[in-house]
Amino acid sequence: MKTLNRENFPGAKYTTRVVQFGEGNFLRAFLDWQLDILNEKTDLDAGVVIVRPLNTDFPPPLNIQDGLYTTLIRGLNEKNEAVKEFRLIRSVNNEINIYTQYDQYLELAKDPNIQFVFSNTTEAGISYVESDKLTDKPATSYPAKLTAFLYERFVYFSGSKESGLIIIPCELIDYNGDALKKLVLNYAKQWQLSDKFISWIENDNLFCSTLVDRIVPGYPKTQIAELESELGYKDNFIDSAEYFYLFVIQGPQWLAEKLCLDKCDINIKIVDDIKPYKERKVAILNGAHTALVPVAYLAGIDTVGESMNDPQILSYLKDAIFDEIIPVLNLPHQELVDFAQSVINRFKNPFIEHQLMSIALNSMTKFKTRILPQLVAYQKEKGTLPKHLVFSFAALIAFYRGIRNNQSYPLQDDAIWLERFDLGWKNIAEGKWTLAQLVDVVLSDNAHWEYDLLTIPQLAQTITQYLTVITQEGMRQAIEKCVMCSK
């Protein structure tokens, strides 16, 4: 069987226009996959040089396959049909190890064809390390590495306006472009670089904040022999991902033309503000996960996919999304409905086994950021409580009892919550507390919720009522009695 490389599989090669910090599965099945489609269908002609931001030889560099690899896209499409698509990615030209090839890294800054910088260095990557210096080869933090790169480019091109870059981070933090720009400017000032360089950063380089969305399981280890047999070649870098993807970039509309988006039907949106899209994703996608986990798990289900095949749980989740979350979000209704339907299809994806317990990590904070804003907004707008979201709150408290079918399971959260629930459920078991007292303890932590939940009319009483049914009659009976009875 042939090994994947450009000699065995000759084809298109594109001009290097993109510097990409990060070699991981996500960018390869998200950004590089999209660039590959744009390269094929438009005249974008954007090849990628990957810069590995960490000093590690694992996995080995893509250079051993001349930058080539295969993406495997699997999931349910807009017609609810199962799809499986292979794509040979030719957008990556080569990979640089910044720790052993630092001079080559700086030479890249002098290339007039470079137009874009993309990155995904994890949420911890956009950080400040005070000890970083311009003379480091390289500096520790990604923003410091980028500042050195930009300064090399500024000096070489004498600060010309045309040499400025479009910098598009994909790290999962709020307004990542603004955060990255702030740290680059901090380093420029700390290193006492010229005012002209600072002005060039401010005025001639564009830092764009983004929202990225795609589940990327990565290398399909257990299926590799079957997949390589189907492909007809050996590929050490096969990268699997779900069918759905969304790339929202906050920036000027001319950026759409720069990326040739007018010439290709691709799910990249250039917007004035990513906030509504962030709120949509957090409320609908992440919120659905958080609302689902305690209910489905205590109903005896272990994965998201199994939950979607359970009529009772699926009905509960759809009602929560379409009747209580969507009505309080600030985007066009049909756009929200379409996104919500895509979320349901993603949850049904038969190719991804997503364990509920893996989503349950730090659920108290997740509930605060993902569900509580919609619960509060709904109550204020409608004058009544959203029963499905309130039921998920009661289910969450029951979940932190740590017992299902008389078997204990591990809980992962901040120590203060684990200790609080451990004490509370022990006191209830010993007859020292009522369920209402436990609910009051949970709701009264204003520092955590950043809201006085005890002021919301009937919230504590309704949670207590739901929690009573859950603990006395079980989750499935509670769903029927508490949220399905009025349908």
Coordinates of C-alpha atoms in Angstrom, one line a residue:
M1 CA 0.0 0.0 0.0
K2 CA 1.4 3.4 -1.0
T3 CA 2.2 6.0 1.6
L4 CA 0.5 9.4 1.3
N5 CA 3.0 12.0 0.0
R6 CA 3.3 14.4 -3.0
E7 CA 5.4 12.1 -5.0
N8 CA 2.9 9.2 -4.9
F9 CA -0.1 11.6 -5.1
P10 CA 0.9 14.6 -7.2
G11 CA -1.6 17.5 -7.4
A12 CA -2.2 21.2 -6.6
K13 CA 0.2 23.2 -4.4
Y14 CA -0.6 26.7 -3.3
T15 CA 1.4 29.8 -2.6
T16 CA 2.2 30.2 1.1
R17 CA 0.0 33.0 2.4
V18 CA -1.0 31.6 5.8
V19 CA 1.1 31.2 9.0
Q20 CA -0.7 28.8 11.3
F21 CA 0.2 28.5 15.0
G22 CA -0.9 25.0 16.0
E23 CA -0.7 21.6 14.4
G24 CA -3.5 19.9 16.2
N25 CA -6.5 18.0 15.0
F26 CA -9.0 20.9 15.3
L27 CA -7.3 23.3 13.0
R28 CA -6.5 20.6 10.4
A29 CA -10.1 19.5 10.2
F30 CA -11.6 23.0 10.6
L31 CA -9.4 25.8 9.1
D32 CA -7.2 23.9 6.7
W33 CA -10.2 21.9 5.5
Q34 CA -12.0 25.1 4.7
L35 CA -9.0 26.7 3.1
D36 CA -8.6 23.6 0.9
I37 CA -12.2 23.9 -0.3
L38 CA -11.6 27.6 -1.0
N39 CA -8.4 26.9 -2.8
E40 CA -10.1 24.3 -5.0
K41 CA -13.2 26.3 -5.8
T42 CA -11.8 29.9 -6.0
D43 CA -8.6 31.7 -6.8
L44 CA -7.7 32.2 -3.1
D45 CA -4.4 30.3 -3.6
A46 CA -3.6 30.1 0.1
G47 CA -1.1 27.6 1.2
V48 CA -0.3 27.1 4.9
V49 CA 2.9 26.9 6.9
I50 CA 2.3 25.4 10.3
V51 CA 4.3 26.6 13.2
R52 CA 4.3 24.2 16.1
P53 CA 4.0 26.4 19.2
L54 CA 5.2 23.8 21.7
N55 CA 8.6 22.0 22.0
T56 CA 7.5 18.5 21.2
D57 CA 8.1 15.9 18.6
F58 CA 4.8 14.1 19.1
P59 CA 2.9 13.8 16.9
P60 CA 5.6 13.8 14.2
P61 CA 5.5 16.7 11.7
L62 CA 3.3 16.7 8.7
N63 CA 6.5 17.1 6.6
I64 CA 6.8 13.3 6.6
Q65 CA 3.8 13.3 4.2
D66 CA 4.7 16.5 2.5
G67 CA 1.9 18.3 4.3
L68 CA -0.8 15.9 2.9
Y69 CA -3.4 14.2 5.0
T70 CA -7.0 13.1 4.8
T71 CA -10.1 14.4 6.5
L72 CA -13.0 12.1 7.3
I73 CA -16.3 14.0 7.7
R74 CA -19.1 12.0 9.2
G75 CA -22.5 12.9 10.6
L76 CA -26.1 13.9 9.7
N77 CA -26.6 16.5 7.0
E78 CA -29.4 19.1 6.7
K79 CA -31.7 16.3 5.3
N80 CA -31.0 14.1 8.3
E81 CA -29.1 11.7 6.1
A82 CA -25.9 10.0 7.3
V83 CA -22.9 11.2 5.3
K84 CA -19.3 10.1 5.1
E85 CA -16.9 12.2 3.1
F86 CA -13.1 11.8 2.6
R87 CA -11.1 14.8 1.4
L88 CA -7.4 14.8 0.6
I89 CA -6.1 18.1 2.1
R90 CA -3.5 19.9 0.0
S91 CA -3.6 23.3 1.6
V92 CA -0.7 22.6 4.0
N93 CA 2.8 23.1 2.5
N94 CA 5.0 22.3 5.4
E95 CA 5.5 22.5 9.1
I96 CA 8.2 24.4 11.1
N97 CA 9.5 23.5 14.5
I98 CA 10.1 27.0 16.0
Y99 CA 12.4 25.5 18.7
T100 CA 14.8 24.0 16.2
Q101 CA 14.1 26.2 13.1
Y102 CA 13.8 29.7 14.7
D103 CA 15.8 31.4 11.9
Q104 CA 13.5 29.8 9.3
Y105 CA 10.6 31.1 11.4
L106 CA 11.9 34.7 11.2
E107 CA 12.6 34.3 7.5
L108 CA 9.0 33.5 7.0
A109 CA 8.2 37.0 8.4
K110 CA 10.0 38.5 5.4
D111 CA 7.8 36.7 2.8
P112 CA 5.7 39.3 1.0
N113 CA 3.1 36.7 0.1
I114 CA 2.1 36.1 3.7
Q115 CA -1.3 37.7 4.4
F116 CA -2.9 35.8 7.3
V117 CA -2.0 34.4 10.7
F118 CA -4.3 31.9 12.3
S119 CA -3.9 30.1 15.6
N120 CA -5.3 27.6 18.1
T121 CA -2.9 27.3 21.0
T122 CA -5.6 26.3 23.4
E123 CA -7.3 28.7 25.8
A124 CA -4.1 28.9 27.8
G125 CA -2.1 29.9 24.8
I126 CA -3.2 33.6 24.7
S127 CA -1.4 34.4 27.9
Y128 CA 1.3 36.7 29.3
V129 CA 4.7 35.5 30.5
E130 CA 6.6 38.4 32.0
S131 CA 10.0 36.8 31.5
D132 CA 9.6 36.6 27.7
K133 CA 12.2 38.7 25.8
L134 CA 12.6 39.7 22.1
T135 CA 16.0 37.9 22.1
D136 CA 14.5 34.6 23.1
K137 CA 14.6 31.9 20.4
P138 CA 11.7 31.5 20.9
A139 CA 9.8 33.2 23.7
T140 CA 7.5 31.0 25.8
S141 CA 4.1 32.5 25.2
Y142 CA 2.3 32.5 21.8
P143 CA 1.7 36.3 21.9
A144 CA 5.4 36.9 22.5
K145 CA 6.3 34.6 19.6
L146 CA 3.9 36.5 17.4
T147 CA 5.2 39.9 18.5
A148 CA 8.8 38.8 17.6
F149 CA 7.4 37.6 14.2
L150 CA 5.6 40.9 13.6
Y151 CA 8.6 43.0 14.6
E152 CA 10.9 41.1 12.2
R153 CA 8.3 41.8 9.4
F154 CA 8.0 45.5 10.4
V155 CA 11.8 46.0 10.3
Y156 CA 12.2 44.1 7.0
F157 CA 9.5 46.0 5.2
S158 CA 10.3 49.3 6.8
G159 CA 6.9 49.5 8.4
S160 CA 5.0 49.6 5.1
K161 CA 1.2 49.6 5.4
E162 CA 1.0 46.8 2.8
S163 CA 3.1 44.5 5.0
G164 CA 0.5 44.4 7.8
L165 CA -1.3 41.0 8.4
I166 CA -4.8 39.8 9.1
I167 CA -4.5 37.9 12.4
I168 CA -7.4 35.5 13.2
P169 CA -7.1 33.5 16.5
C170 CA -9.3 30.5 17.0
E171 CA -8.7 30.0 20.8
L172 CA -11.9 29.5 22.8
I173 CA -11.9 32.7 24.8
D174 CA -14.2 35.7 24.6
Y175 CA -13.1 38.3 22.0
N176 CA -9.8 36.4 21.3
G177 CA -8.6 38.9 18.7
D178 CA -8.9 41.8 21.2
A179 CA -7.1 39.7 23.9
L180 CA -4.3 38.8 21.5
K181 CA -3.8 42.3 20.3
K182 CA -3.6 43.6 23.8
L183 CA -0.8 41.2 24.7
V184 CA 1.1 41.9 21.6
L185 CA 1.0 45.6 22.4
N186 CA 2.1 44.8 26.0
Y187 CA 5.1 43.0 24.8
A188 CA 6.0 45.8 22.3
K189 CA 5.9 48.3 25.2
Q190 CA 7.7 45.9 27.6
W191 CA 10.5 45.4 25.1
Q192 CA 10.7 49.1 24.4
L193 CA 10.0 48.7 20.7
S194 CA 9.5 51.9 18.7
D195 CA 6.4 54.0 18.6
K196 CA 6.3 53.5 14.9
F197 CA 6.1 49.7 15.4
I198 CA 3.3 50.2 17.9
S199 CA 1.4 52.4 15.5
W200 CA 1.9 49.8 12.7
I201 CA 0.4 47.1 15.0
E202 CA -2.5 49.4 15.8
N203 CA -3.3 50.7 12.3
D204 CA -1.9 48.3 9.7
N205 CA -2.6 44.9 11.2
L206 CA -6.1 43.6 11.6
F207 CA -6.9 41.4 14.7
C208 CA -10.2 39.6 14.3
S209 CA -12.2 37.9 17.1
T210 CA -13.8 34.7 16.2
L211 CA -16.3 32.0 17.1
V212 CA -15.3 28.4 15.9
D213 CA -17.6 25.4 16.1
R214 CA -16.9 21.8 15.1
I215 CA -16.5 18.6 17.0
V216 CA -13.2 17.0 15.9
P217 CA -12.6 13.5 17.4
G218 CA -9.3 13.3 15.4
Y219 CA -7.4 10.2 14.5
P220 CA -9.8 7.2 14.2
K221 CA -7.4 4.7 15.8
T222 CA -9.8 1.8 16.1
Q223 CA -10.9 2.0 12.5
I224 CA -7.6 2.9 10.8
A225 CA -7.1 -0.4 9.0
E226 CA -10.6 -0.4 7.5
L227 CA -10.3 3.3 6.5
E228 CA -6.8 2.9 4.9
S229 CA -8.1 -0.1 2.9
E230 CA -11.0 2.0 1.7
L231 CA -8.7 4.9 0.8
G232 CA -6.1 2.7 -0.9
Y233 CA -3.1 4.4 0.8
K234 CA -1.4 4.7 4.2
D235 CA -2.1 8.0 6.1
N236 CA -0.6 8.6 9.6
F237 CA -2.6 11.8 10.0
I238 CA -6.3 11.0 9.1
D239 CA -8.4 13.5 10.9
S240 CA -12.1 12.8 11.6
A241 CA -14.7 15.5 12.3
E242 CA -18.4 15.9 12.4
Y243 CA -20.4 17.2 9.4
F244 CA -21.4 20.5 11.0
Y245 CA -19.0 23.4 11.1
L246 CA -19.3 27.2 11.6
F247 CA -16.6 29.9 11.5
V248 CA -17.7 33.4 12.5
I249 CA -15.2 36.2 12.1
Q250 CA -15.6 39.7 13.5
G251 CA -14.2 42.0 10.9
P252 CA -14.8 44.4 8.0
Q253 CA -16.8 43.2 5.1
W254 CA -13.8 43.5 2.7
L255 CA -12.4 40.5 4.5
A256 CA -15.1 38.4 2.8
E257 CA -13.7 39.4 -0.6
K258 CA -10.2 38.8 0.6
L259 CA -11.1 35.2 1.5
C260 CA -13.1 34.8 -1.8
L261 CA -16.2 33.9 0.2
D262 CA -18.4 35.4 -2.6
K263 CA -17.2 32.7 -4.9
C264 CA -17.9 29.6 -2.7
D265 CA -20.8 28.4 -0.6
I266 CA -19.0 27.8 2.7
N267 CA -20.1 28.4 6.3
I268 CA -17.8 31.3 7.1
K269 CA -19.6 34.5 8.3
I270 CA -18.0 38.0 8.5
V271 CA -19.9 40.0 11.1
D272 CA -19.7 43.3 12.9
D273 CA -20.0 41.6 16.3
I274 CA -19.6 37.9 17.3
K275 CA -21.5 38.4 20.5
P276 CA -25.0 37.2 19.3
Y277 CA -23.4 34.1 17.7
K278 CA -21.5 33.4 20.8
E279 CA -24.7 33.7 22.9
R280 CA -26.5 31.5 20.4
K281 CA -23.9 28.8 20.6
V282 CA -23.6 29.0 24.4
A283 CA -27.3 29.0 24.9
I284 CA -28.4 26.4 22.4
L285 CA -25.5 24.1 21.8
N286 CA -23.8 24.3 25.2
G287 CA -27.0 25.0 27.0
A288 CA -28.7 21.9 25.5
H289 CA -25.7 19.8 26.7
T290 CA -26.0 21.2 30.2
A291 CA -29.7 20.8 30.4
L292 CA -29.5 17.3 29.0
V293 CA -26.8 15.7 31.2
P294 CA -28.4 15.4 34.7
V295 CA -31.8 14.5 33.2
A296 CA -30.6 11.8 30.8
Y297 CA -27.9 10.4 33.1
L298 CA -30.3 9.9 36.0
A299 CA -32.8 8.4 33.5
G300 CA -30.2 5.6 33.0
I301 CA -28.6 6.9 29.8
D302 CA -24.8 7.2 29.3
T303 CA -24.2 9.0 25.9
V304 CA -25.7 11.9 24.0
G305 CA -26.5 9.7 21.1
E306 CA -28.5 7.3 23.2
S307 CA -30.4 10.3 24.6
M308 CA -31.4 11.3 21.1
N309 CA -32.8 7.8 20.5
D310 CA -34.9 8.0 23.6
P311 CA -38.3 9.6 22.7
Q312 CA -38.9 10.9 26.2
I313 CA -35.5 12.6 26.6
L314 CA -35.5 13.9 23.0
S315 CA -39.0 15.5 23.5
Y316 CA -37.8 17.1 26.8
L317 CA -34.7 18.5 25.2
K318 CA -36.5 19.9 22.1
D319 CA -39.1 21.6 24.3
A320 CA -36.4 23.2 26.4
I321 CA -34.6 24.5 23.3
F322 CA -37.5 25.6 21.1
D323 CA -40.0 26.8 23.7
E324 CA -37.7 28.3 26.4
I325 CA -34.2 29.1 25.1
I326 CA -34.9 30.4 21.5
P327 CA -37.6 32.8 22.5
V328 CA -35.2 34.9 24.6
L329 CA -32.3 35.1 22.2
N330 CA -31.5 38.1 20.1
L331 CA -31.1 36.8 16.5
P332 CA -33.6 36.2 13.7
H333 CA -36.0 33.5 14.7
Q334 CA -35.5 31.3 11.7
E335 CA -31.7 31.5 12.0
L336 CA -32.0 30.3 15.6
V337 CA -34.4 27.5 14.6
D338 CA -32.1 26.3 11.9
F339 CA -29.1 26.3 14.2
A340 CA -31.1 24.4 16.9
Q341 CA -32.1 21.8 14.4
S342 CA -28.4 21.4 13.4
V343 CA -27.6 20.9 17.1
I344 CA -30.2 18.1 17.3
N345 CA -28.7 16.5 14.2
R346 CA -25.2 16.8 15.7
F347 CA -26.3 15.2 18.9
K348 CA -27.8 12.3 16.9
N349 CA -24.5 11.8 15.0
P350 CA -24.0 8.0 15.0
F351 CA -20.2 8.4 14.5
I352 CA -19.5 10.2 17.7
E353 CA -19.9 8.6 21.1
H354 CA -20.1 11.5 23.5
Q355 CA -20.2 10.4 27.1
L356 CA -22.6 12.4 29.3
M357 CA -20.2 12.2 32.2
S358 CA -17.5 13.9 30.2
I359 CA -19.8 16.9 29.6
A360 CA -20.8 16.9 33.4
L361 CA -17.4 18.3 34.4
N362 CA -17.9 21.6 36.4
S363 CA -21.6 21.6 35.8
M364 CA -22.4 24.2 38.4
T365 CA -20.4 26.9 36.5
K366 CA -21.7 25.6 33.2
F367 CA -25.3 26.0 34.5
K368 CA -24.5 29.6 35.5
T369 CA -23.1 30.6 32.1
R370 CA -25.2 28.4 29.8
I371 CA -28.7 28.1 31.3
L372 CA -29.2 30.7 34.0
P373 CA -29.2 33.7 31.6
Q374 CA -32.1 32.2 29.6
L375 CA -34.0 31.1 32.8
V376 CA -33.8 34.6 34.2
A377 CA -34.6 36.3 30.8
Y378 CA -37.6 34.0 30.3
Q379 CA -39.0 34.7 33.7
K380 CA -38.6 38.5 33.2
E381 CA -40.2 38.5 29.7
K382 CA -43.0 36.0 30.3
G383 CA -43.7 36.5 34.0
T384 CA -43.5 32.8 34.6
L385 CA -40.8 30.2 35.0
P386 CA -39.5 28.1 32.1
K387 CA -40.4 24.7 33.5
H388 CA -37.9 22.7 31.5
L389 CA -34.9 24.8 32.5
V390 CA -36.1 24.9 36.1
F391 CA -36.5 21.1 36.0
S392 CA -32.9 20.8 34.7
F393 CA -31.8 22.9 37.7
A394 CA -33.6 20.4 40.0
A395 CA -32.1 17.5 38.1
L396 CA -28.6 19.0 38.5
I397 CA -29.0 19.2 42.3
A398 CA -30.2 15.5 42.3
F399 CA -27.2 14.7 40.0
Y400 CA -24.8 16.0 42.7
R401 CA -26.1 13.4 45.1
G402 CA -23.8 11.1 43.2
I403 CA -26.0 8.0 43.1
R404 CA -27.7 6.3 40.2
N405 CA -29.6 3.0 40.7
N406 CA -28.0 2.6 44.1
Q407 CA -24.6 2.9 42.6
S408 CA -22.2 5.8 43.3
Y409 CA -20.5 7.7 40.5
P410 CA -17.6 10.2 40.5
L411 CA -18.4 14.0 40.6
Q412 CA -16.0 16.6 39.3
D413 CA -16.4 20.2 40.2
D414 CA -14.9 22.9 42.4
A415 CA -14.2 21.6 45.9
I416 CA -16.6 24.1 47.5
W417 CA -19.6 22.6 45.6
L418 CA -18.5 19.0 46.1
E419 CA -18.2 19.6 49.9
R420 CA -21.5 21.5 50.0
F421 CA -23.5 18.8 48.2
D422 CA -21.8 16.0 50.2
L423 CA -22.8 17.7 53.4
G424 CA -26.3 18.6 52.2
W425 CA -27.2 15.1 51.0
K426 CA -25.8 13.5 54.1
N427 CA -27.9 15.9 56.3
I428 CA -31.0 15.0 54.2
A429 CA -30.3 11.2 54.6
E430 CA -29.9 11.7 58.3
G431 CA -33.1 13.7 58.6
K432 CA -31.3 16.9 59.6
W433 CA -32.3 18.9 56.5
T434 CA -35.2 19.0 54.2
L435 CA -34.9 19.2 50.4
A436 CA -36.0 22.8 50.6
Q437 CA -33.1 23.7 52.9
L438 CA -30.6 22.2 50.4
V439 CA -32.2 24.2 47.6
D440 CA -32.0 27.4 49.6
V441 CA -28.3 26.7 50.3
V442 CA -27.6 26.2 46.5
L443 CA -29.6 29.2 45.4
S444 CA -28.2 31.6 48.1
D445 CA -24.6 31.5 46.8
N446 CA -24.8 34.9 45.2
A447 CA -21.0 35.0 44.7
H448 CA -21.3 32.0 42.4
W449 CA -24.5 32.9 40.5
E450 CA -23.8 36.6 40.4
Y451 CA -27.5 37.0 41.0
D452 CA -29.8 36.7 44.0
L453 CA -31.8 33.6 42.8
L454 CA -33.9 33.7 45.9
T455 CA -35.6 36.8 44.6
I456 CA -37.0 35.1 41.5
P457 CA -40.6 34.4 42.3
Q458 CA -41.4 30.7 43.0
L459 CA -38.0 29.5 41.8
A460 CA -36.9 27.9 45.1
Q461 CA -40.4 26.3 45.7
T462 CA -40.6 24.9 42.1
I463 CA -37.1 23.4 42.2
T464 CA -38.0 21.8 45.6
Q465 CA -41.2 20.4 44.1
Y466 CA -39.4 18.9 41.1
L467 CA -36.6 17.6 43.3
T468 CA -39.0 15.9 45.6
V469 CA -40.6 14.0 42.7
I470 CA -37.2 13.1 41.2
T471 CA -35.9 11.7 44.5
Q472 CA -39.1 9.9 45.5
E473 CA -40.3 8.6 42.1
G474 CA -37.3 8.6 39.8
M475 CA -36.3 10.7 36.9
R476 CA -38.6 9.3 34.2
Q477 CA -41.7 9.6 36.3
A478 CA -40.6 13.1 37.3
I479 CA -40.3 14.1 33.6
E480 CA -43.8 13.0 33.0
K481 CA -45.3 14.6 36.1
C482 CA -43.3 17.9 36.1
V483 CA -42.8 18.9 32.5
M484 CA -44.7 16.7 30.1
C485 CA -48.1 16.6 31.9
S486 CA -49.4 19.8 30.3
K487 CA -48.6 18.9 26.7

